[in-house]
Short mmCIF file of N, CA and C and ligand atoms in Angstrom, two decimals:
data_model
loop_
_atom_site.label_atom_id
_atom_site.label_comp_id
_atom_site.label_asym_id
_atom_site.label_seq_id
_atom_site.Cartn_x
_atom_site.Cartn_y
_atom_site.Cartn_z
N MET A 11 0.84 -1.20 0.00
CA MET A 11 0.00 0.00 0.00
C MET A 11 0.88 1.25 0.00
N ARG A 12 0.65 2.12 -0.97
CA ARG A 12 1.44 3.35 -1.10
C ARG A 12 0.77 4.48 -0.32
N ILE A 13 1.47 4.99 0.70
CA ILE A 13 0.89 6.07 1.51
C ILE A 13 1.71 7.35 1.27
N GLY A 14 1.00 8.44 0.99
CA GLY A 14 1.66 9.73 0.81
C GLY A 14 1.21 10.72 1.88
N VAL A 15 2.13 11.61 2.24
CA VAL A 15 1.80 12.66 3.20
C VAL A 15 1.80 14.01 2.48
N CYS A 16 0.72 14.76 2.66
CA CYS A 16 0.64 16.14 2.12
C CYS A 16 0.78 17.09 3.31
N PRO A 17 1.95 17.69 3.52
CA PRO A 17 2.13 18.53 4.70
C PRO A 17 1.88 20.01 4.41
N GLY A 18 1.58 20.76 5.45
CA GLY A 18 1.46 22.20 5.27
C GLY A 18 0.93 22.86 6.52
N SER A 19 0.93 24.18 6.50
CA SER A 19 0.34 24.94 7.61
C SER A 19 -1.17 25.06 7.43
N PHE A 20 -1.61 25.12 6.19
CA PHE A 20 -3.05 25.23 5.87
C PHE A 20 -3.70 26.37 6.66
N ASP A 21 -3.13 27.54 6.52
CA ASP A 21 -3.58 28.71 7.31
C ASP A 21 -4.14 29.80 6.39
N PRO A 22 -5.28 29.58 5.75
CA PRO A 22 -6.15 28.41 5.76
C PRO A 22 -5.92 27.55 4.52
N ILE A 23 -6.60 26.38 4.49
CA ILE A 23 -6.59 25.54 3.27
C ILE A 23 -7.25 26.31 2.13
N THR A 24 -6.65 26.24 0.94
CA THR A 24 -7.22 26.92 -0.24
C THR A 24 -7.62 25.87 -1.27
N ASN A 25 -8.26 26.33 -2.33
CA ASN A 25 -8.61 25.41 -3.42
C ASN A 25 -7.36 24.88 -4.12
N GLY A 26 -6.25 25.60 -3.97
CA GLY A 26 -4.97 25.13 -4.52
C GLY A 26 -4.48 23.90 -3.77
N HIS A 27 -4.56 23.94 -2.43
CA HIS A 27 -4.20 22.76 -1.64
C HIS A 27 -5.10 21.58 -2.03
N LEU A 28 -6.39 21.89 -2.13
CA LEU A 28 -7.37 20.85 -2.42
C LEU A 28 -7.09 20.18 -3.77
N ASP A 29 -6.69 20.97 -4.73
CA ASP A 29 -6.32 20.46 -6.06
C ASP A 29 -5.19 19.42 -5.92
N ILE A 30 -4.18 19.76 -5.14
CA ILE A 30 -3.03 18.84 -4.97
C ILE A 30 -3.47 17.59 -4.20
N ILE A 31 -4.29 17.78 -3.16
CA ILE A 31 -4.73 16.65 -2.34
C ILE A 31 -5.59 15.68 -3.18
N GLN A 32 -6.53 16.24 -3.93
CA GLN A 32 -7.41 15.39 -4.76
C GLN A 32 -6.62 14.60 -5.78
N ARG A 33 -5.66 15.26 -6.42
CA ARG A 33 -4.86 14.57 -7.44
C ARG A 33 -3.95 13.52 -6.80
N SER A 34 -3.46 13.82 -5.59
CA SER A 34 -2.62 12.84 -4.87
C SER A 34 -3.43 11.59 -4.55
N ALA A 35 -4.71 11.81 -4.21
CA ALA A 35 -5.56 10.68 -3.83
C ALA A 35 -5.82 9.74 -5.02
N TYR A 36 -5.69 10.25 -6.25
CA TYR A 36 -5.81 9.38 -7.43
C TYR A 36 -4.56 8.53 -7.59
N ILE A 37 -3.43 9.08 -7.14
CA ILE A 37 -2.15 8.40 -7.39
C ILE A 37 -1.81 7.39 -6.29
N TYR A 38 -2.08 7.79 -5.03
CA TYR A 38 -1.67 6.94 -3.90
C TYR A 38 -2.88 6.23 -3.29
N ASP A 39 -2.60 5.12 -2.59
CA ASP A 39 -3.69 4.35 -1.99
C ASP A 39 -4.31 5.13 -0.84
N LYS A 40 -3.44 5.85 -0.13
CA LYS A 40 -3.93 6.63 1.00
C LYS A 40 -3.12 7.94 1.08
N VAL A 41 -3.79 9.02 1.39
CA VAL A 41 -3.11 10.31 1.55
C VAL A 41 -3.40 10.85 2.95
N ILE A 42 -2.34 11.15 3.68
CA ILE A 42 -2.52 11.72 5.01
C ILE A 42 -2.11 13.19 4.96
N ILE A 43 -3.03 14.05 5.31
CA ILE A 43 -2.72 15.47 5.34
C ILE A 43 -2.10 15.75 6.70
N GLY A 44 -0.90 16.30 6.68
CA GLY A 44 -0.20 16.63 7.93
C GLY A 44 -0.32 18.12 8.18
N VAL A 45 -1.14 18.48 9.15
CA VAL A 45 -1.31 19.90 9.48
C VAL A 45 -0.26 20.25 10.54
N ALA A 46 0.70 21.09 10.15
CA ALA A 46 1.83 21.37 11.03
C ALA A 46 1.44 22.32 12.16
N LYS A 47 1.83 21.91 13.37
CA LYS A 47 1.59 22.78 14.52
C LYS A 47 2.56 23.97 14.47
N ASN A 48 3.79 23.65 14.14
CA ASN A 48 4.83 24.65 13.83
C ASN A 48 4.89 25.82 14.81
N PRO A 49 5.43 25.61 16.01
CA PRO A 49 5.41 26.68 17.02
C PRO A 49 6.19 27.93 16.62
N THR A 50 7.10 27.80 15.63
CA THR A 50 7.90 28.97 15.22
C THR A 50 7.15 29.86 14.23
N LYS A 51 6.06 29.34 13.68
CA LYS A 51 5.34 30.12 12.65
C LYS A 51 4.06 30.70 13.23
N LYS A 52 3.91 32.00 13.07
CA LYS A 52 2.69 32.66 13.58
C LYS A 52 1.59 32.43 12.57
N THR A 53 0.50 31.84 13.04
CA THR A 53 -0.62 31.57 12.12
C THR A 53 -1.82 32.43 12.52
N LEU A 54 -2.67 32.74 11.52
CA LEU A 54 -3.90 33.48 11.82
C LEU A 54 -4.87 32.57 12.56
N PHE A 55 -4.95 31.31 12.12
CA PHE A 55 -5.89 30.36 12.71
C PHE A 55 -5.16 29.40 13.65
N SER A 56 -5.86 29.00 14.72
CA SER A 56 -5.30 28.02 15.65
C SER A 56 -5.23 26.65 14.95
N LEU A 57 -4.50 25.73 15.56
CA LEU A 57 -4.40 24.39 14.98
C LEU A 57 -5.80 23.76 14.85
N ASP A 58 -6.63 23.91 15.90
CA ASP A 58 -7.98 23.35 15.86
C ASP A 58 -8.78 23.92 14.69
N GLU A 59 -8.68 25.20 14.50
CA GLU A 59 -9.43 25.85 13.40
C GLU A 59 -8.93 25.36 12.04
N ARG A 60 -7.61 25.23 11.92
CA ARG A 60 -7.05 24.77 10.64
C ARG A 60 -7.49 23.33 10.36
N MET A 61 -7.54 22.51 11.43
CA MET A 61 -7.98 21.11 11.27
C MET A 61 -9.46 21.06 10.83
N VAL A 62 -10.28 21.92 11.46
CA VAL A 62 -11.72 21.96 11.11
C VAL A 62 -11.88 22.30 9.62
N MET A 63 -11.12 23.30 9.16
CA MET A 63 -11.25 23.74 7.77
C MET A 63 -10.76 22.67 6.80
N VAL A 64 -9.64 22.00 7.16
CA VAL A 64 -9.11 20.94 6.29
C VAL A 64 -10.12 19.79 6.24
N ASN A 65 -10.58 19.36 7.41
CA ASN A 65 -11.54 18.23 7.46
C ASN A 65 -12.79 18.53 6.65
N ASP A 66 -13.28 19.75 6.74
CA ASP A 66 -14.48 20.14 5.99
C ASP A 66 -14.22 20.04 4.48
N SER A 67 -13.02 20.45 4.06
CA SER A 67 -12.72 20.47 2.62
C SER A 67 -12.47 19.08 2.05
N VAL A 68 -11.92 18.16 2.86
CA VAL A 68 -11.55 16.84 2.31
C VAL A 68 -12.46 15.72 2.81
N GLY A 69 -13.49 16.08 3.58
CA GLY A 69 -14.36 15.11 4.22
C GLY A 69 -14.91 14.04 3.29
N LYS A 70 -15.14 14.40 2.02
CA LYS A 70 -15.79 13.45 1.11
C LYS A 70 -14.79 12.53 0.41
N LEU A 71 -13.51 12.77 0.63
CA LEU A 71 -12.51 11.94 -0.05
C LEU A 71 -12.15 10.74 0.84
N ASP A 72 -12.53 9.53 0.39
CA ASP A 72 -12.37 8.32 1.19
C ASP A 72 -10.92 8.01 1.54
N GLU A 73 -10.03 8.24 0.59
CA GLU A 73 -8.63 7.80 0.76
C GLU A 73 -7.82 8.82 1.54
N VAL A 74 -8.47 9.87 2.06
CA VAL A 74 -7.71 10.96 2.68
C VAL A 74 -8.02 11.07 4.18
N GLU A 75 -6.96 11.19 4.98
CA GLU A 75 -7.11 11.38 6.43
C GLU A 75 -6.38 12.65 6.83
N THR A 76 -6.85 13.29 7.90
CA THR A 76 -6.19 14.51 8.36
C THR A 76 -5.61 14.28 9.75
N LYS A 77 -4.33 14.63 9.92
CA LYS A 77 -3.69 14.52 11.24
C LYS A 77 -2.84 15.76 11.46
N SER A 78 -2.64 16.11 12.74
CA SER A 78 -1.72 17.21 13.02
C SER A 78 -0.38 16.62 13.42
N PHE A 79 0.67 17.42 13.26
CA PHE A 79 1.97 16.94 13.71
C PHE A 79 2.85 18.09 14.20
N THR A 80 3.77 17.72 15.10
CA THR A 80 4.82 18.66 15.51
C THR A 80 6.14 17.97 15.22
N GLY A 81 7.22 18.71 15.22
CA GLY A 81 8.52 18.09 14.99
C GLY A 81 8.80 17.93 13.52
N LEU A 82 9.71 16.99 13.23
CA LEU A 82 10.16 16.85 11.84
C LEU A 82 9.12 16.14 10.98
N LEU A 83 8.99 16.65 9.76
CA LEU A 83 8.06 16.06 8.80
C LEU A 83 8.43 14.61 8.49
N VAL A 84 9.72 14.34 8.35
CA VAL A 84 10.12 12.95 8.00
C VAL A 84 9.76 11.98 9.13
N ASP A 85 9.80 12.46 10.38
CA ASP A 85 9.41 11.58 11.50
C ASP A 85 7.91 11.30 11.45
N PHE A 86 7.14 12.34 11.13
CA PHE A 86 5.69 12.16 10.99
C PHE A 86 5.40 11.17 9.86
N ALA A 87 6.07 11.38 8.72
CA ALA A 87 5.85 10.49 7.57
C ALA A 87 6.21 9.05 7.93
N THR A 88 7.31 8.87 8.64
CA THR A 88 7.74 7.52 9.04
C THR A 88 6.68 6.89 9.96
N ASP A 89 6.22 7.65 10.95
CA ASP A 89 5.18 7.16 11.87
C ASP A 89 3.92 6.72 11.12
N GLN A 90 3.63 7.42 10.03
CA GLN A 90 2.41 7.12 9.25
C GLN A 90 2.66 6.03 8.20
N GLN A 91 3.87 5.49 8.19
CA GLN A 91 4.30 4.48 7.21
C GLN A 91 4.17 4.99 5.77
N ALA A 92 4.41 6.28 5.62
CA ALA A 92 4.34 6.89 4.29
C ALA A 92 5.71 6.77 3.61
N SER A 93 5.71 6.56 2.30
CA SER A 93 6.97 6.49 1.57
C SER A 93 7.22 7.77 0.78
N VAL A 94 6.21 8.64 0.72
CA VAL A 94 6.29 9.83 -0.12
C VAL A 94 5.77 11.08 0.59
N ILE A 95 6.48 12.18 0.40
CA ILE A 95 5.98 13.50 0.80
C ILE A 95 5.51 14.17 -0.50
N ILE A 96 4.29 14.66 -0.50
CA ILE A 96 3.74 15.26 -1.73
C ILE A 96 3.64 16.77 -1.54
N LYS A 97 4.20 17.51 -2.49
CA LYS A 97 4.16 18.97 -2.44
C LYS A 97 3.63 19.50 -3.76
N GLY A 98 2.99 20.64 -3.69
CA GLY A 98 2.54 21.32 -4.91
C GLY A 98 3.56 22.37 -5.30
N LEU A 99 3.77 22.53 -6.60
CA LEU A 99 4.66 23.59 -7.09
C LEU A 99 3.85 24.53 -7.95
N ARG A 100 3.92 25.81 -7.62
CA ARG A 100 3.20 26.79 -8.42
C ARG A 100 4.21 27.44 -9.38
N ALA A 101 4.62 28.64 -9.06
CA ALA A 101 5.54 29.34 -9.95
C ALA A 101 6.98 28.91 -9.65
N VAL A 102 7.89 29.40 -10.46
CA VAL A 102 9.32 29.10 -10.28
C VAL A 102 9.78 29.54 -8.90
N SER A 103 9.12 30.58 -8.36
CA SER A 103 9.51 31.11 -7.06
C SER A 103 9.38 30.08 -5.93
N ASP A 104 8.56 29.08 -6.08
CA ASP A 104 8.45 28.01 -5.07
C ASP A 104 9.67 27.10 -5.09
N PHE A 105 10.32 27.05 -6.23
CA PHE A 105 11.28 25.97 -6.47
C PHE A 105 12.45 25.97 -5.49
N GLU A 106 13.08 27.12 -5.32
CA GLU A 106 14.30 27.20 -4.51
C GLU A 106 14.08 26.64 -3.10
N HIS A 107 13.03 27.11 -2.45
CA HIS A 107 12.71 26.68 -1.09
C HIS A 107 12.36 25.18 -1.06
N GLU A 108 11.53 24.76 -1.98
CA GLU A 108 11.10 23.36 -2.00
C GLU A 108 12.27 22.43 -2.33
N PHE A 109 13.15 22.90 -3.19
CA PHE A 109 14.35 22.14 -3.58
C PHE A 109 15.21 21.87 -2.34
N GLN A 110 15.41 22.93 -1.55
CA GLN A 110 16.20 22.81 -0.31
C GLN A 110 15.54 21.85 0.67
N MET A 111 14.22 22.03 0.86
CA MET A 111 13.50 21.17 1.82
C MET A 111 13.55 19.71 1.39
N ALA A 112 13.38 19.47 0.09
CA ALA A 112 13.38 18.08 -0.41
C ALA A 112 14.74 17.44 -0.13
N HIS A 113 15.82 18.19 -0.37
CA HIS A 113 17.16 17.63 -0.14
C HIS A 113 17.44 17.42 1.35
N LEU A 114 17.02 18.37 2.17
CA LEU A 114 17.22 18.22 3.63
C LEU A 114 16.41 17.04 4.15
N ASN A 115 15.19 16.91 3.68
CA ASN A 115 14.36 15.79 4.12
C ASN A 115 14.94 14.46 3.67
N LYS A 116 15.52 14.45 2.48
CA LYS A 116 16.14 13.22 1.95
C LYS A 116 17.36 12.85 2.80
N LYS A 117 18.08 13.90 3.25
CA LYS A 117 19.26 13.67 4.09
C LYS A 117 18.82 13.11 5.45
N LEU A 118 17.70 13.64 5.95
CA LEU A 118 17.20 13.18 7.26
C LEU A 118 16.63 11.76 7.18
N SER A 119 16.03 11.42 6.05
CA SER A 119 15.48 10.07 5.89
C SER A 119 15.57 9.66 4.43
N SER A 120 16.53 8.80 4.13
CA SER A 120 16.79 8.45 2.72
C SER A 120 15.66 7.60 2.13
N LYS A 121 14.80 7.04 3.00
CA LYS A 121 13.75 6.14 2.48
C LYS A 121 12.53 6.91 1.96
N ILE A 122 12.43 8.19 2.36
CA ILE A 122 11.23 8.95 1.98
C ILE A 122 11.55 9.89 0.81
N GLU A 123 10.76 9.74 -0.25
CA GLU A 123 10.94 10.58 -1.44
C GLU A 123 9.99 11.78 -1.37
N THR A 124 10.42 12.91 -1.94
CA THR A 124 9.49 14.03 -2.11
C THR A 124 9.06 14.06 -3.57
N VAL A 125 7.76 14.14 -3.77
CA VAL A 125 7.20 14.17 -5.12
C VAL A 125 6.47 15.50 -5.30
N PHE A 126 6.68 16.13 -6.46
CA PHE A 126 6.03 17.42 -6.71
C PHE A 126 4.96 17.29 -7.77
N LEU A 127 3.81 17.89 -7.50
CA LEU A 127 2.77 17.98 -8.51
C LEU A 127 2.66 19.45 -8.93
N MET A 128 2.62 19.68 -10.23
CA MET A 128 2.43 21.06 -10.72
C MET A 128 1.03 21.53 -10.36
N ALA A 129 0.94 22.72 -9.83
CA ALA A 129 -0.38 23.29 -9.54
C ALA A 129 -1.18 23.39 -10.83
N SER A 130 -2.47 23.13 -10.75
CA SER A 130 -3.32 23.29 -11.94
C SER A 130 -3.34 24.76 -12.35
N HIS A 131 -3.63 24.97 -13.62
CA HIS A 131 -3.53 26.30 -14.21
C HIS A 131 -4.24 27.39 -13.37
N ASP A 132 -5.49 27.09 -12.94
CA ASP A 132 -6.26 28.13 -12.24
C ASP A 132 -5.85 28.28 -10.77
N CYS A 133 -4.89 27.47 -10.30
CA CYS A 133 -4.43 27.60 -8.90
C CYS A 133 -3.01 28.14 -8.85
N MET A 134 -2.46 28.48 -10.00
CA MET A 134 -1.05 28.86 -10.12
C MET A 134 -0.64 29.99 -9.17
N PHE A 135 -1.56 30.94 -8.96
CA PHE A 135 -1.19 32.12 -8.17
C PHE A 135 -1.90 32.16 -6.82
N LEU A 136 -2.42 31.01 -6.42
CA LEU A 136 -3.21 30.96 -5.19
C LEU A 136 -2.33 30.57 -4.02
N ARG A 137 -2.28 31.42 -3.01
CA ARG A 137 -1.54 31.07 -1.79
C ARG A 137 -2.30 31.59 -0.57
N SER A 138 -2.13 30.90 0.56
CA SER A 138 -2.88 31.25 1.77
C SER A 138 -2.63 32.69 2.18
N SER A 139 -1.38 33.15 2.06
CA SER A 139 -1.08 34.51 2.51
C SER A 139 -1.85 35.55 1.69
N ALA A 140 -1.99 35.30 0.38
CA ALA A 140 -2.73 36.25 -0.47
C ALA A 140 -4.22 36.22 -0.11
N VAL A 141 -4.73 35.02 0.16
CA VAL A 141 -6.15 34.88 0.54
C VAL A 141 -6.42 35.70 1.82
N LYS A 142 -5.50 35.58 2.79
CA LYS A 142 -5.68 36.33 4.06
C LYS A 142 -5.64 37.83 3.80
N GLU A 143 -4.72 38.24 2.94
CA GLU A 143 -4.58 39.67 2.67
C GLU A 143 -5.82 40.22 1.96
N ILE A 144 -6.31 39.47 0.99
CA ILE A 144 -7.52 39.91 0.26
C ILE A 144 -8.68 40.05 1.25
N ALA A 145 -8.85 39.01 2.11
CA ALA A 145 -9.95 39.03 3.08
C ALA A 145 -9.80 40.18 4.07
N MET A 146 -8.56 40.41 4.48
CA MET A 146 -8.29 41.48 5.46
C MET A 146 -8.70 42.86 4.94
N TYR A 147 -8.53 43.04 3.62
CA TYR A 147 -8.89 44.34 3.03
C TYR A 147 -10.30 44.35 2.44
N GLY A 148 -11.08 43.34 2.81
CA GLY A 148 -12.49 43.33 2.42
C GLY A 148 -12.78 42.82 1.02
N GLY A 149 -11.77 42.24 0.35
CA GLY A 149 -12.00 41.69 -0.99
C GLY A 149 -12.68 40.33 -0.92
N SER A 150 -13.18 39.88 -2.06
CA SER A 150 -13.88 38.60 -2.09
C SER A 150 -12.89 37.45 -2.33
N VAL A 151 -13.00 36.40 -1.50
CA VAL A 151 -12.16 35.21 -1.70
C VAL A 151 -13.02 34.05 -2.23
N ASN A 152 -14.19 34.40 -2.73
CA ASN A 152 -15.09 33.41 -3.30
C ASN A 152 -14.40 32.72 -4.49
N GLY A 153 -14.47 31.39 -4.51
CA GLY A 153 -13.82 30.64 -5.59
C GLY A 153 -12.36 30.31 -5.30
N LEU A 154 -11.81 30.92 -4.25
CA LEU A 154 -10.41 30.63 -3.90
C LEU A 154 -10.32 29.65 -2.74
N VAL A 155 -11.36 29.66 -1.89
CA VAL A 155 -11.43 28.79 -0.70
C VAL A 155 -12.85 28.24 -0.58
N SER A 156 -13.04 27.29 0.35
CA SER A 156 -14.38 26.73 0.55
C SER A 156 -15.30 27.76 1.23
N GLU A 157 -16.60 27.45 1.25
CA GLU A 157 -17.54 28.37 1.91
C GLU A 157 -17.25 28.49 3.40
N LEU A 158 -16.87 27.36 4.02
CA LEU A 158 -16.57 27.40 5.46
C LEU A 158 -15.34 28.29 5.72
N VAL A 159 -14.31 28.14 4.90
CA VAL A 159 -13.11 28.96 5.09
C VAL A 159 -13.46 30.44 4.91
N GLU A 160 -14.29 30.72 3.90
CA GLU A 160 -14.73 32.10 3.68
C GLU A 160 -15.39 32.66 4.94
N LYS A 161 -16.27 31.85 5.53
CA LYS A 161 -17.00 32.29 6.72
C LYS A 161 -16.04 32.45 7.91
N MET A 162 -15.13 31.46 8.06
CA MET A 162 -14.21 31.53 9.20
C MET A 162 -13.24 32.71 9.07
N LEU A 163 -12.89 33.05 7.84
CA LEU A 163 -12.05 34.24 7.62
C LEU A 163 -12.81 35.50 8.03
N ARG A 164 -14.08 35.56 7.60
CA ARG A 164 -14.90 36.73 7.94
C ARG A 164 -15.03 36.87 9.45
N ASP A 165 -15.33 35.73 10.12
CA ASP A 165 -15.52 35.75 11.58
C ASP A 165 -14.22 36.13 12.29
N LYS A 166 -13.13 35.53 11.82
CA LYS A 166 -11.83 35.79 12.46
C LYS A 166 -11.47 37.27 12.34
N LEU A 167 -11.67 37.80 11.13
CA LEU A 167 -11.23 39.18 10.90
C LEU A 167 -12.18 40.21 11.51
N SER A 168 -13.40 39.75 11.84
CA SER A 168 -14.31 40.69 12.51
C SER A 168 -14.30 40.44 14.02
N GLY A 169 -13.45 39.51 14.47
CA GLY A 169 -13.30 39.26 15.90
C GLY A 169 -14.36 38.35 16.49
N LYS A 170 -15.17 37.68 15.61
CA LYS A 170 -16.26 36.85 16.09
C LYS A 170 -15.82 35.42 16.42
N SER A 171 -14.58 35.05 16.00
CA SER A 171 -14.16 33.67 16.14
C SER A 171 -14.09 33.21 17.58
N GLN A 172 -14.49 31.94 17.83
CA GLN A 172 -14.53 31.39 19.19
C GLN A 172 -13.29 30.57 19.53
N LEU A 173 -12.73 29.87 18.51
CA LEU A 173 -11.76 28.80 18.80
C LEU A 173 -10.35 29.29 19.13
N ALA A 174 -9.89 30.37 18.56
CA ALA A 174 -8.48 30.76 18.73
C ALA A 174 -8.18 31.34 20.11
O1 PNS B 3 2.36 25.35 4.25
P1 PNS B 3 3.79 25.60 4.65
O2 PNS B 3 3.85 26.60 5.81
O3 PNS B 3 4.65 26.00 3.50
O4 PNS B 3 4.33 24.19 5.21
C1 PNS B 3 5.64 24.07 5.66
C2 PNS B 3 5.90 22.70 6.28
C3 PNS B 3 4.92 22.38 7.37
C4 PNS B 3 5.80 21.64 5.20
C5 PNS B 3 7.36 22.76 6.82
O5 PNS B 3 7.47 23.86 7.68
C6 PNS B 3 7.77 21.50 7.57
O6 PNS B 3 8.08 20.50 6.94
N1 PNS B 3 7.76 21.58 8.91
C7 PNS B 3 8.14 20.48 9.76
C8 PNS B 3 9.53 20.69 10.37
C9 PNS B 3 10.59 20.06 9.50
O7 PNS B 3 10.56 18.89 9.19
N2 PNS B 3 11.57 20.89 9.11
C10 PNS B 3 12.68 20.45 8.29
C11 PNS B 3 12.31 20.53 6.82
S1 PNS B 3 13.75 20.74 5.93
#
C-alpha cells in the first residue's frame, strides 16, 4: 500500500491545496494530510481551526485522512508508514525553497521521497497569505477557498471567532 503525506500549515486551506490533495488521492492508496503545529510560525488560525477547515474540505474523499503533527516532517511520515511527501509547485519562485526542503528531508530520511505535482492552471497564483490579505482588506475570496473557510475568515477578521 502506497501512503503519501501532504504537509502544510493550511492557514487556511485553499482550493490550490485541495487540487493537490485530490490529485494525490488518485495516485496513492492513502493520503494523510499533515497539518503542522509549527510553534515557530505565527498563524492566523489556531491548529484546531485549521484542522476543522481541512476536514471540511476533504471530508468526502475516502482515501484521505487529516492529522496534526509537531517536529520533523520525515518523523511524521515515518510514523504514518508513508513512503512519499507530496508537495505542490506553483511558480518558479516556489522551487528554490522546495528544492532545499526536499534535499534536507532526503538527508534526514533516505527512504522517503518528495514528489512534486504542478499546480493546476487556475491555482497557479493561489496562496494562503494572499487569501488572508484579500480578506483582510475586504475583498472577495469566493472561488479561492471553501464556503466554510470564507466564513471563518470573515468571523476571524471581525473578531467573532470562538476557537483561537
Ligand atoms: O504550508 P507551509 O507553511 O509551507 O508548510 C511548511 C511545512 C509544514 C511543510 C514545513 O514547515 C515542515 O516541513 N515543517 C516540519 C519541520 C521540519 O521537518 N523541518 C525540516 C524541513 S527541511
